[in-house]
Coordinates of C-alpha atoms and ligand atoms in Angstrom, one line a residue:
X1 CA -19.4 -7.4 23.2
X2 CA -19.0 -4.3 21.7
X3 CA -17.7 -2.5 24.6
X4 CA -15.4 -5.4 25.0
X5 CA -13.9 -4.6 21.7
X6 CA -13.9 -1.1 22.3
X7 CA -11.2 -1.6 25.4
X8 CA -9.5 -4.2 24.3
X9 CA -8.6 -1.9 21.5
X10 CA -7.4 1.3 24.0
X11 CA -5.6 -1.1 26.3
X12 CA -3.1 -2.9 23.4
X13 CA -2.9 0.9 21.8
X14 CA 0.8 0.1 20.8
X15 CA 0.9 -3.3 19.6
X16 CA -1.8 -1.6 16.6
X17 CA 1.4 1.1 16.6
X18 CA 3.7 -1.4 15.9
X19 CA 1.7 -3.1 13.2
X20 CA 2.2 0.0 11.2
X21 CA 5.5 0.9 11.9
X22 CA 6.4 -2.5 9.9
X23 CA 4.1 -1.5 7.1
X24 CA 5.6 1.7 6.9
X25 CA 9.0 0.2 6.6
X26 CA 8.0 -1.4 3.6
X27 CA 8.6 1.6 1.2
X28 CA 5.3 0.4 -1.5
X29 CA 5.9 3.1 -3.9
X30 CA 3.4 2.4 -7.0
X31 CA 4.5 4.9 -9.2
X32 CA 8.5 3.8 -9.0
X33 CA 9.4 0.8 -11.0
X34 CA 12.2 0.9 -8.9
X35 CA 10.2 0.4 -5.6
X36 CA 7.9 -2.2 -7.4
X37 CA 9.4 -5.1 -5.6
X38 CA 8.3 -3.5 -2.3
X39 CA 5.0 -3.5 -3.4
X40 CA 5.2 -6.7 -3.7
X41 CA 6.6 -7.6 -0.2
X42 CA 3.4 -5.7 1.0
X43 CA 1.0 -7.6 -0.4
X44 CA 3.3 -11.0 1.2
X45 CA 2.7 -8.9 4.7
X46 CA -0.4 -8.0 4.3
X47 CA -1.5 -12.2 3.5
X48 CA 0.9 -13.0 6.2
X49 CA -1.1 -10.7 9.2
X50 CA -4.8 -12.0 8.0
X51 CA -3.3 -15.6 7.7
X52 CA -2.2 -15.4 10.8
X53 CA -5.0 -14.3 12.0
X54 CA -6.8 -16.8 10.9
X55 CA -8.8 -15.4 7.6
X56 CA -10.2 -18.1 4.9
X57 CA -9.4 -18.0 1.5
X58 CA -6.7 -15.7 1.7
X59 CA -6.3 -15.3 -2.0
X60 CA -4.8 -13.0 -4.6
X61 CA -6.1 -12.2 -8.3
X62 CA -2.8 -10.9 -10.6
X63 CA -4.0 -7.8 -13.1
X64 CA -1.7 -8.6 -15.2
X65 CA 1.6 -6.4 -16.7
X66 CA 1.8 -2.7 -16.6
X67 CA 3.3 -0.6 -19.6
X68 CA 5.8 1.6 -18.4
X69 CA 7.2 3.4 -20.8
X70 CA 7.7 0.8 -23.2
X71 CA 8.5 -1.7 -20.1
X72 CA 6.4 -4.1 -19.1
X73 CA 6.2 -5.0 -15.5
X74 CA 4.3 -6.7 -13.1
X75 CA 1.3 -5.6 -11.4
X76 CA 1.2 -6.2 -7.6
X77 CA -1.0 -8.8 -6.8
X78 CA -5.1 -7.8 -5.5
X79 CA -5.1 -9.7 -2.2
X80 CA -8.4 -11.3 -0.6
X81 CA -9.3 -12.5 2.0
X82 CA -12.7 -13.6 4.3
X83 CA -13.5 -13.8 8.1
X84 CA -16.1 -15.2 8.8
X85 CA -19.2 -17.0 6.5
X86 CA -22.0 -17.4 8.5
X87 CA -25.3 -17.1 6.0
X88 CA -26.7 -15.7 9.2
X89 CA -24.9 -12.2 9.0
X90 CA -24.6 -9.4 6.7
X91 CA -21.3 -9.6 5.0
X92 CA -19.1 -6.2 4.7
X93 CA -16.7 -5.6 1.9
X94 CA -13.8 -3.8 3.1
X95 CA -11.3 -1.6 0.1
X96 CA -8.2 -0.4 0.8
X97 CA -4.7 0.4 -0.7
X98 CA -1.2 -0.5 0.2
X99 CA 0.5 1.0 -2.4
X100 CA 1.8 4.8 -1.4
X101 CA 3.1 8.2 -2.6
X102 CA 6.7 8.6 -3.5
X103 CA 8.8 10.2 -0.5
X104 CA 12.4 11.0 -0.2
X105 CA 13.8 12.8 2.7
X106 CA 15.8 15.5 0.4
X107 CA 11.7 16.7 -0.4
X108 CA 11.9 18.0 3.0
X109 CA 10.7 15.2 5.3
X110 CA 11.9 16.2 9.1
X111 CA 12.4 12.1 9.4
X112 CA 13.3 9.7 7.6
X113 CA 9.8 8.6 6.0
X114 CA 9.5 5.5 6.0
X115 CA 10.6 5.0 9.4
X116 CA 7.5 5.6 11.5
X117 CA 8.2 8.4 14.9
X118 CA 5.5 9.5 17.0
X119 CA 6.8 13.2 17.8
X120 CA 5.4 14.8 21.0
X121 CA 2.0 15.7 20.0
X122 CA 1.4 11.7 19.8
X123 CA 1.7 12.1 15.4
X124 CA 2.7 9.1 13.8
X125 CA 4.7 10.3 11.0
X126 CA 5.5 8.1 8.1
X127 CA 4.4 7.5 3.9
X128 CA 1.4 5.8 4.3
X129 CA 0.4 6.2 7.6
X130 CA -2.7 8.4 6.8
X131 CA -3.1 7.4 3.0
X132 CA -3.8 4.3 3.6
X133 CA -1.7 2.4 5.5
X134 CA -3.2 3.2 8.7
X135 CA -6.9 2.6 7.6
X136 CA -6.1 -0.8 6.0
X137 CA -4.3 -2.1 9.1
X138 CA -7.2 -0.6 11.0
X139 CA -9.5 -3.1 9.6
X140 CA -6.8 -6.1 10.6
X141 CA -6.8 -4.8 14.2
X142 CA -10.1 -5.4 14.1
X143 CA -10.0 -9.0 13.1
X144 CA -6.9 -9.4 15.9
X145 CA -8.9 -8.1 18.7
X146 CA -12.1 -10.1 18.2
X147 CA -9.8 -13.4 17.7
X148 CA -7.9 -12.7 20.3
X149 CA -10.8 -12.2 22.8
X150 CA -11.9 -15.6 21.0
X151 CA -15.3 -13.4 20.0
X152 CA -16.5 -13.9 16.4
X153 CA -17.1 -10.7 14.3
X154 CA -20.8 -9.5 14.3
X155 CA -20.9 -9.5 10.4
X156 CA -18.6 -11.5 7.4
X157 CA -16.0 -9.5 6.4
X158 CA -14.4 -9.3 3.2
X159 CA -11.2 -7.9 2.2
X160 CA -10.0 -6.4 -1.4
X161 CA -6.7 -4.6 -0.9
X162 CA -4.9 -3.5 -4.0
X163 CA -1.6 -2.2 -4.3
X164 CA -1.5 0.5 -7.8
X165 CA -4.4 2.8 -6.1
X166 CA -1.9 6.0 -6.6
X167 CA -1.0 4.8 -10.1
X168 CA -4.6 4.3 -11.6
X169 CA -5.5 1.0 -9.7
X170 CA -4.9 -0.8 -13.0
X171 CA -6.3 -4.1 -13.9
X172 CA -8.7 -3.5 -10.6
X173 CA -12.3 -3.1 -12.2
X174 CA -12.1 -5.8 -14.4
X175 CA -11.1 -7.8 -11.3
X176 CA -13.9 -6.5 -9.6
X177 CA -16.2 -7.1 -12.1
X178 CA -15.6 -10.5 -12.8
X179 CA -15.7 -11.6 -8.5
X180 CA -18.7 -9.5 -8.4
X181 CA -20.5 -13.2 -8.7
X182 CA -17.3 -14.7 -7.7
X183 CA -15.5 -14.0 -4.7
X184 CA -18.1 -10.8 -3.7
X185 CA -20.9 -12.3 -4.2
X186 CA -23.2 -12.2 -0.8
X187 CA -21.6 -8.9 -0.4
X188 CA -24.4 -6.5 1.3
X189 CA -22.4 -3.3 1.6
X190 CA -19.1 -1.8 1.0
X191 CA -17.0 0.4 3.4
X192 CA -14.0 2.0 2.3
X193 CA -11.2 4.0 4.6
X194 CA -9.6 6.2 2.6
X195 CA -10.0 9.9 2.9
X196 CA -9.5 12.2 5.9
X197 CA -12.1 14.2 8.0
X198 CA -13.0 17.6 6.5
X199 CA -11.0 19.5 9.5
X200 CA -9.2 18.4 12.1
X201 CA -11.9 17.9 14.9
X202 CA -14.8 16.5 14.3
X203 CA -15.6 12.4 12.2
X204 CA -17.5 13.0 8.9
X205 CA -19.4 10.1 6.8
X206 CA -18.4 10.7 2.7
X207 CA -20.8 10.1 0.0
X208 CA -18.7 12.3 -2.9
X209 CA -15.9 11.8 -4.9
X210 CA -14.7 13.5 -7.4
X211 CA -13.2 11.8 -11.0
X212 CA -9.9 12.1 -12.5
X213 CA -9.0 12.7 -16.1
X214 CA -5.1 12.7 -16.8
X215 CA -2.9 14.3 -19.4
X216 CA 0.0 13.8 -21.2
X217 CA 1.1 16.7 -23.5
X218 CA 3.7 15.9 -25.5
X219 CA 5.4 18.6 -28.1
X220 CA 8.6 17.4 -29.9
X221 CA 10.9 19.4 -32.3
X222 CA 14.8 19.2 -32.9
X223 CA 16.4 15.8 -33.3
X224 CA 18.3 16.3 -30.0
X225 CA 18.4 19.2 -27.3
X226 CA 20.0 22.1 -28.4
X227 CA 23.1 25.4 -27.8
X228 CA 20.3 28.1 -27.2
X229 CA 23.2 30.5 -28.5
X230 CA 23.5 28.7 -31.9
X231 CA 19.9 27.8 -32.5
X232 CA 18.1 30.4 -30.2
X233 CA 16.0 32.7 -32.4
X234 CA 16.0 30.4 -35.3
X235 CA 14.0 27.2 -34.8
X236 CA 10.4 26.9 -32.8
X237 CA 11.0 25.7 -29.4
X238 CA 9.0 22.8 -28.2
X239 CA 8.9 24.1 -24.3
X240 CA 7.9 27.6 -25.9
X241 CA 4.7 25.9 -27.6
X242 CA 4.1 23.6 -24.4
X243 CA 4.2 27.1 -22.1
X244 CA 1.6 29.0 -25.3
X245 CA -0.6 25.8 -24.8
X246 CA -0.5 25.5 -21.1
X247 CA -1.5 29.0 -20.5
X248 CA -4.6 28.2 -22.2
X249 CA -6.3 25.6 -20.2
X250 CA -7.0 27.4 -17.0
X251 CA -7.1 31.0 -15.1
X252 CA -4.7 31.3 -12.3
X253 CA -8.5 32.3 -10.4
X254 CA -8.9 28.2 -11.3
X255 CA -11.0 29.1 -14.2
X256 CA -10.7 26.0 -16.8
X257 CA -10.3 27.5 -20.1
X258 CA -11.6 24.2 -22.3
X259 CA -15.0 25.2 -24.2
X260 CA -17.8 23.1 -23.1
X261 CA -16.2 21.9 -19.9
X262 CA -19.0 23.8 -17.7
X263 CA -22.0 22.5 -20.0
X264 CA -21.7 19.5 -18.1
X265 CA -21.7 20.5 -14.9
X266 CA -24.8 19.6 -12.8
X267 CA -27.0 22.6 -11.7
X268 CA -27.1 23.3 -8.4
X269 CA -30.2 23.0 -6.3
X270 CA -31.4 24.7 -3.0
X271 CA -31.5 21.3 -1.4
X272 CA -27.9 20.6 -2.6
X273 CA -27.2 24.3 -1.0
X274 CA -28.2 22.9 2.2
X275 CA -25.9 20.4 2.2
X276 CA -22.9 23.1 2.7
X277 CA -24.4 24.3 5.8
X278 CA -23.2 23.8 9.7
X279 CA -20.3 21.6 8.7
X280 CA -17.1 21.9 11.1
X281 CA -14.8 23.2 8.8
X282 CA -13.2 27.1 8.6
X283 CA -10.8 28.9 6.3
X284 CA -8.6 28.8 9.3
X285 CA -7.9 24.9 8.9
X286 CA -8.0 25.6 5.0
X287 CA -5.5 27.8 5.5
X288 CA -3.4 25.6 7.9
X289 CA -3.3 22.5 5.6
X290 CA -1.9 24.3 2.8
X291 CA 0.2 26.3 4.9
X292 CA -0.4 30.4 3.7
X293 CA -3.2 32.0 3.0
X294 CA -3.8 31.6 -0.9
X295 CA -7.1 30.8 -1.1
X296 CA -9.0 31.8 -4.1
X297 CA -12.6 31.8 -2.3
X298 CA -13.0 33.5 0.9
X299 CA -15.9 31.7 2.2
X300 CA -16.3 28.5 3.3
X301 CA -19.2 27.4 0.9
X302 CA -17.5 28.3 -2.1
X303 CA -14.1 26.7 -1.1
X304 CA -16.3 23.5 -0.1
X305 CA -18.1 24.0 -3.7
X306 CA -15.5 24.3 -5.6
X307 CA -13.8 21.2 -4.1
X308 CA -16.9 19.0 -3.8
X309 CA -18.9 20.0 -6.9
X310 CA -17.1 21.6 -9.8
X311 CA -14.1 20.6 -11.9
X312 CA -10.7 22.1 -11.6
X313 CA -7.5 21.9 -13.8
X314 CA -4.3 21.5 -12.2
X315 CA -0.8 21.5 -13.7
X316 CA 1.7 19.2 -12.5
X317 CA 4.7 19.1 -14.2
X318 CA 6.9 19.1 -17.4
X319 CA 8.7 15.9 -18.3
X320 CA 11.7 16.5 -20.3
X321 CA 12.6 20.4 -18.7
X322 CA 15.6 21.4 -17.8
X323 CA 14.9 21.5 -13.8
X324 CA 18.7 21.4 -12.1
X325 CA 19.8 23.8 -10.3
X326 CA 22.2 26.3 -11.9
X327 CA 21.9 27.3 -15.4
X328 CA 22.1 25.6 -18.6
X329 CA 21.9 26.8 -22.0
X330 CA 19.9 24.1 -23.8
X331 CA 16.5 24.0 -25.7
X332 CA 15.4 20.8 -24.6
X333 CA 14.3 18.3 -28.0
X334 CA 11.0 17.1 -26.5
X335 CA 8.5 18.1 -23.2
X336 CA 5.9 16.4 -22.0
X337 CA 3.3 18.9 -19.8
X338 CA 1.2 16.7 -17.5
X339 CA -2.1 17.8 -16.2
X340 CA -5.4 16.6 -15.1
X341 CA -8.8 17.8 -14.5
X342 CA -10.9 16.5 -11.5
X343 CA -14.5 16.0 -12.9
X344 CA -18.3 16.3 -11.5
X345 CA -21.6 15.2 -12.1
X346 CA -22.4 14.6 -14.8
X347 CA -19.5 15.2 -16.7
X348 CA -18.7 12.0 -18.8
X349 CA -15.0 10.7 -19.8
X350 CA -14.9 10.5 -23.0
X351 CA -16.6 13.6 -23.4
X352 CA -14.1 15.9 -21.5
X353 CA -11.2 13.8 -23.5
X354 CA -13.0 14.7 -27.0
X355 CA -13.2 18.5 -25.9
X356 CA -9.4 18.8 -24.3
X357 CA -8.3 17.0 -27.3
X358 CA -10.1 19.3 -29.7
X359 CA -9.3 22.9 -28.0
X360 CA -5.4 21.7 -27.2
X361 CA -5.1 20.6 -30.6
X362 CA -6.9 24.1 -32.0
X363 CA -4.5 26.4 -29.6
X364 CA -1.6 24.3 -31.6
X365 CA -2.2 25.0 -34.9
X366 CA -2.7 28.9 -33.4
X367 CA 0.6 29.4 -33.0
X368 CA 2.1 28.3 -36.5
X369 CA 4.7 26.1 -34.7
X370 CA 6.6 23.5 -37.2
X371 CA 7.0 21.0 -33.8
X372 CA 4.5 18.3 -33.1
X373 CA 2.1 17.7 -30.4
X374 CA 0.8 14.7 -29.5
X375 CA -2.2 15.1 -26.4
X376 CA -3.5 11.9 -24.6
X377 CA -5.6 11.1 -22.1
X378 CA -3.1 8.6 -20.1
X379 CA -6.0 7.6 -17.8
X380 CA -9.6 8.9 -16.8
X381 CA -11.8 7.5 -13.4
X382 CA -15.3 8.5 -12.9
X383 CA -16.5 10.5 -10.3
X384 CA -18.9 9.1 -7.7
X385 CA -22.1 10.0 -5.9
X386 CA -23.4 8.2 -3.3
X387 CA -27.0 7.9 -1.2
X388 CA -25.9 9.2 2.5
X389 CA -29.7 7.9 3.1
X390 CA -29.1 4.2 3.4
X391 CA -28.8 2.0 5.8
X392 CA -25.1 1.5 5.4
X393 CA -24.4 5.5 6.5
X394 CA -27.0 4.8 9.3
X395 CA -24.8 2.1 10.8
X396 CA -21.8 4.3 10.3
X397 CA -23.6 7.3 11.5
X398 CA -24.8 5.3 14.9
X399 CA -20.9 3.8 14.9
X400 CA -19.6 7.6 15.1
X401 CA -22.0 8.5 17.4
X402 CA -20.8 5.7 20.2
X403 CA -17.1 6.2 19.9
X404 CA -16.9 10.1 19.2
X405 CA -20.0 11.1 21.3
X406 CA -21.2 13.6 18.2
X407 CA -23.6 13.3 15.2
X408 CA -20.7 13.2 11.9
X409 CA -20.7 15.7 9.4
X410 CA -22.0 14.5 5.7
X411 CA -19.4 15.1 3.3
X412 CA -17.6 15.1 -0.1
X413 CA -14.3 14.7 -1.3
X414 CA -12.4 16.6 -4.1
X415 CA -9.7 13.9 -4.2
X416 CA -10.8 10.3 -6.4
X417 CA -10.7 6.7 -5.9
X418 CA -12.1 5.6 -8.9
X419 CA -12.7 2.4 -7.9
X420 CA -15.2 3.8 -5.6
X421 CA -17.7 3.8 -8.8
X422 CA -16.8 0.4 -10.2
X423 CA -18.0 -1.4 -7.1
X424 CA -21.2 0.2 -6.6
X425 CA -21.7 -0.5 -10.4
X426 CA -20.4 -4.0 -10.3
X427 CA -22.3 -5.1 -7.2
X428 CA -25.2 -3.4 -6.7
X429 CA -24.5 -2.3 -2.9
X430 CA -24.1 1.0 -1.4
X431 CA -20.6 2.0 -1.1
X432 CA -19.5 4.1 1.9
X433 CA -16.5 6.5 2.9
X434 CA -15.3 6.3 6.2
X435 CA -12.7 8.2 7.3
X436 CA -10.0 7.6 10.1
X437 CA -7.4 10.7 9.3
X438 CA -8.0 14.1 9.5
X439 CA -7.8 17.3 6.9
X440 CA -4.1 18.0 7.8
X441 CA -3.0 14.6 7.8
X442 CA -0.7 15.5 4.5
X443 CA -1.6 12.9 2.5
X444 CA 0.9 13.1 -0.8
X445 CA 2.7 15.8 1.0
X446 CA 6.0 16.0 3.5
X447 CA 5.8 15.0 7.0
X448 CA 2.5 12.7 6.1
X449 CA 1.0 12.0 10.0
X450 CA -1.7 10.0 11.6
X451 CA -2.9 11.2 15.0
X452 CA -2.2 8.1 17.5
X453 CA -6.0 9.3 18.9
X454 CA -7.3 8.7 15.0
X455 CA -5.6 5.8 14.3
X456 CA -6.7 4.4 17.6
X457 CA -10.3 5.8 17.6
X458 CA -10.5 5.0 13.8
X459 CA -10.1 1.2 15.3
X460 CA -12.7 0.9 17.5
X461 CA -14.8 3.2 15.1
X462 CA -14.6 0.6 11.8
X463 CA -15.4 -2.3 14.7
X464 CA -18.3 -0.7 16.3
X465 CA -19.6 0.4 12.9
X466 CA -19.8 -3.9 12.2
X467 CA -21.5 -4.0 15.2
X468 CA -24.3 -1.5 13.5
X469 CA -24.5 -3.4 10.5
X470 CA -25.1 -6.1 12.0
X471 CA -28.2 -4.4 14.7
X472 CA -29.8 -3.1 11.6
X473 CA -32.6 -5.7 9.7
Ligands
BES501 N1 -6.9 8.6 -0.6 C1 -6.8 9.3 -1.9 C2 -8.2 9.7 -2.4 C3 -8.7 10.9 -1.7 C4 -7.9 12.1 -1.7 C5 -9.9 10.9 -1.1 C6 -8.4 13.2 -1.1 C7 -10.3 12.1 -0.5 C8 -9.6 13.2 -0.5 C9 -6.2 8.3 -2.9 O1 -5.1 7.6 -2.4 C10 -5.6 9.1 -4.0 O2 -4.6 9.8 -3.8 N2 -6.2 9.0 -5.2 C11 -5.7 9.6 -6.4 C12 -6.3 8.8 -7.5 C13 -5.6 9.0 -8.8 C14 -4.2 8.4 -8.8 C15 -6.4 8.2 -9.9 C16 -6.0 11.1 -6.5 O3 -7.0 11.5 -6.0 O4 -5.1 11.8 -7.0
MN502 MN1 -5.6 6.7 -0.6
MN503 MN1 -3.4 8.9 -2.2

């Protein structure tokens, strides 16, 4: 049966194609209220494929409003759905998102990004495609090739696709939560596409995330932006004490700044050591995804370290600058600096809030400023450890096995999906990470790709990893 599967799903390659080339149309921007509609008409698509192929209980759960910026609006629907509810088989929770990154051409895309082109090297470029479009259609193909060889699927499947994933994935745990004796209950495993293989060459199984603790910065001074040649020199700047306190919280050698932030950090063991050995990844394809050759590490382990197993601060922006181009003479009233630190084991939330709270208020009052600042955390997910052990990762492991021919690498992730935690918390089960893209996909980033031979092999790989499940007592 399974091989059945496997070539249904290399002979009807382009119908899959299409299927995300009308999902990518659908520009589901989270983060843009402007877009937010969109969303919405993805989560209508979305019902409308597993309707039509048949799913039960194709429902949706609503979070609830967002507050953005003092307006409220409406947060896309979490869409569920079931094939399949025979008491006989194991029954697999499948995550995904269809919400995606902002793009816009003028950033530098080649094409037009949400209009999905395969370029010569068989790439399917396109917002979304990798992150997480492709994955979350991959698990639909699925479902359309068993019905349409009229075979049933070798375990129950359940879907939870959510559609705020890149803004927070608000109103989802409480969801998640409350269906985990609801709609999830019988749920014996979850499986969750959404990351990308280490490199470029070879599957890996993920068992890490890291967590993700965002802030807002917020210094205000004049009553309105300013003449810098009237008022330069003679009243505190706001973006001055934003730069003074910015500088502060981390080395440009990625050294975080915030007292106590290390304390928390789990010590290293030589078993953990092991775990950084053998894995198909080189500084070459490190230095290929980001495109020059800025690494801070030189070896492979510590790159992998530092991405997998300690925190990092990154700075992201300044809300409020003047950021045209040309010049312009103001002193802008009121900046907001945004950064966030990814967190480790067994660093807790609140804690790491408390202690950048407490030092970013301290370096305030160091510099005698008469502005204000205002520091929240605007929102904090946990990071995620996982048992690669379990019988879940052997199914997958087996799965990889029969569609790539190799053994997969066991990996972390630096990047977070914070729901990751909630439903191994919520539910009891193991939660896996199993990856369709690869390393250089450009998830976030310009020119975003899916390999046709990923997205194609990521099909047959989330089927025959069913199959698994299911050959496993
Ligand atoms: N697919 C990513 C998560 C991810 C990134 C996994 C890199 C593995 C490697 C997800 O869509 C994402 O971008 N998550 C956000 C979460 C945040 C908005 C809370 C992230 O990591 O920035
Ligand atoms: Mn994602
Ligand atoms: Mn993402």
């Amino acid at each position: 049966m399974v091989q059945q599967f496997l070539d249904y799903v290399e002979k009807n390659q382009d119908s899959f194609v299409d299927r995300l080339r009308k999902a990518v149309a659908i520009p589901s921007v989270s983060g843009d209220p402007s877009h937010r509609q969109d969303v919405f008409r993805m989560a209508e698509f979305l019902q409308g494929e597993l309707k039509a192929l048949g799913a039960d209980n194709v429902e949706t759960r609503d979070p609830g409003e967002q507050d953005f910026h003092g307006t409220k609006l409406p947060l896309p629907p979490i869409v569920l759905a079931t094939v399949g509810t025979d008491p006989k088989k194991k029954t697999v929770l499948v995550y995904g998102h269809y919400d995606v990154q902002p793009a816009l051409k003028e950033d530098g895309w080649t094409t037009d990004p949400f209009t999905l082109v395969e370029d010569d090297q068989q790439r399917l470029i396109g917002r979304g495609s990798s992150d997480d479009k492709g994955p979350v259609l991959g698990w639909i193909n699925v479902v359309e090739s068993h019905v349409k060889l009229g075979l049933e699927l070798p375990v129950n499947l359940k879907f939870c696709l959510e559609g705020m994933e890149e803004s927070g994935s608000e109103g989802l745990e409480k969801i998640i939560y409350s269906e985990a004796s609801g709609y999830f209950k019988d749920v014996d495993a979850v499986c969750i596409s959404d990351n990308y293989w280490l490199g470029t060459t070879k599957p890996c199984l993920t068992y890490g995330l890291r967590g993700v603790s965002y802030f807002h910065l917020t210094v205000r001074g004049p009553a309105r932006d300013l003449h810098s040649g009237v008022f330069g020199g003679t009243v505190h700047e706001p973006m001055t004490d934003l730069f003074a306190v910015m500088s502060k919280l981390v080395t440009p050698t990625g050294k975080i700044l915030v007292p106590g932030i290390y304390d928390q950090v789990r010590a290293m063991t030589d078993e953990e050591q092991k775990t950084y050995e053998n894995l198909a990844f080189e500084m070459k394809e490190l230095h290929d995804a980001v495109g020059n050759q800025i690494n801070i590490h030189d070896d492979v382990r510590s790159v992998l370290q530092h991405r997998w197993r300690y925190p990092s601060l990154s700075l992201h922006g300044i809300e409020g600058a003047f950021y045209n181009p040309g010049d312009k003479t103001v002193v802008p009233a009121c900046v907001i600096g945004k950064f966030s630190i990814r967190t480790v084991p067994d660093m807790g939330m609140d804690k790491v809030t408390e202690l950048v709270e407490k030092y970013v208020t301290d370096e305030f009052k160091k510099l005698g400023s008469k502005n204000t600042m205002k520091i929240e955390c605007s929102h904090a997910g946990n990071h995620w450890l996982s048992s690669p052990d379990h019988w879940n990762y052997v199914a997958a492991s087996k799965a990889v096995e029969k569609v790539f021919g190799v053994k997969p690498d066991l990996t972390r992730e630096g990047g977070s999906i914070p729901v990751t935690l909630s439903f191994q918390d919520a539910l009891q089960k193991n939660v896996l990470l199993l990856p369709m893209g690869r390393g250089d996909d450009g998830a976030h980033s310009i020119n975003e790709k899916l390999d046709r031979s990923n997205y194609i092999s990521g099909i047959k790989l989330l089927g025959a990893y069913l199959y698994e499940v299911a050959q496993l007592e």
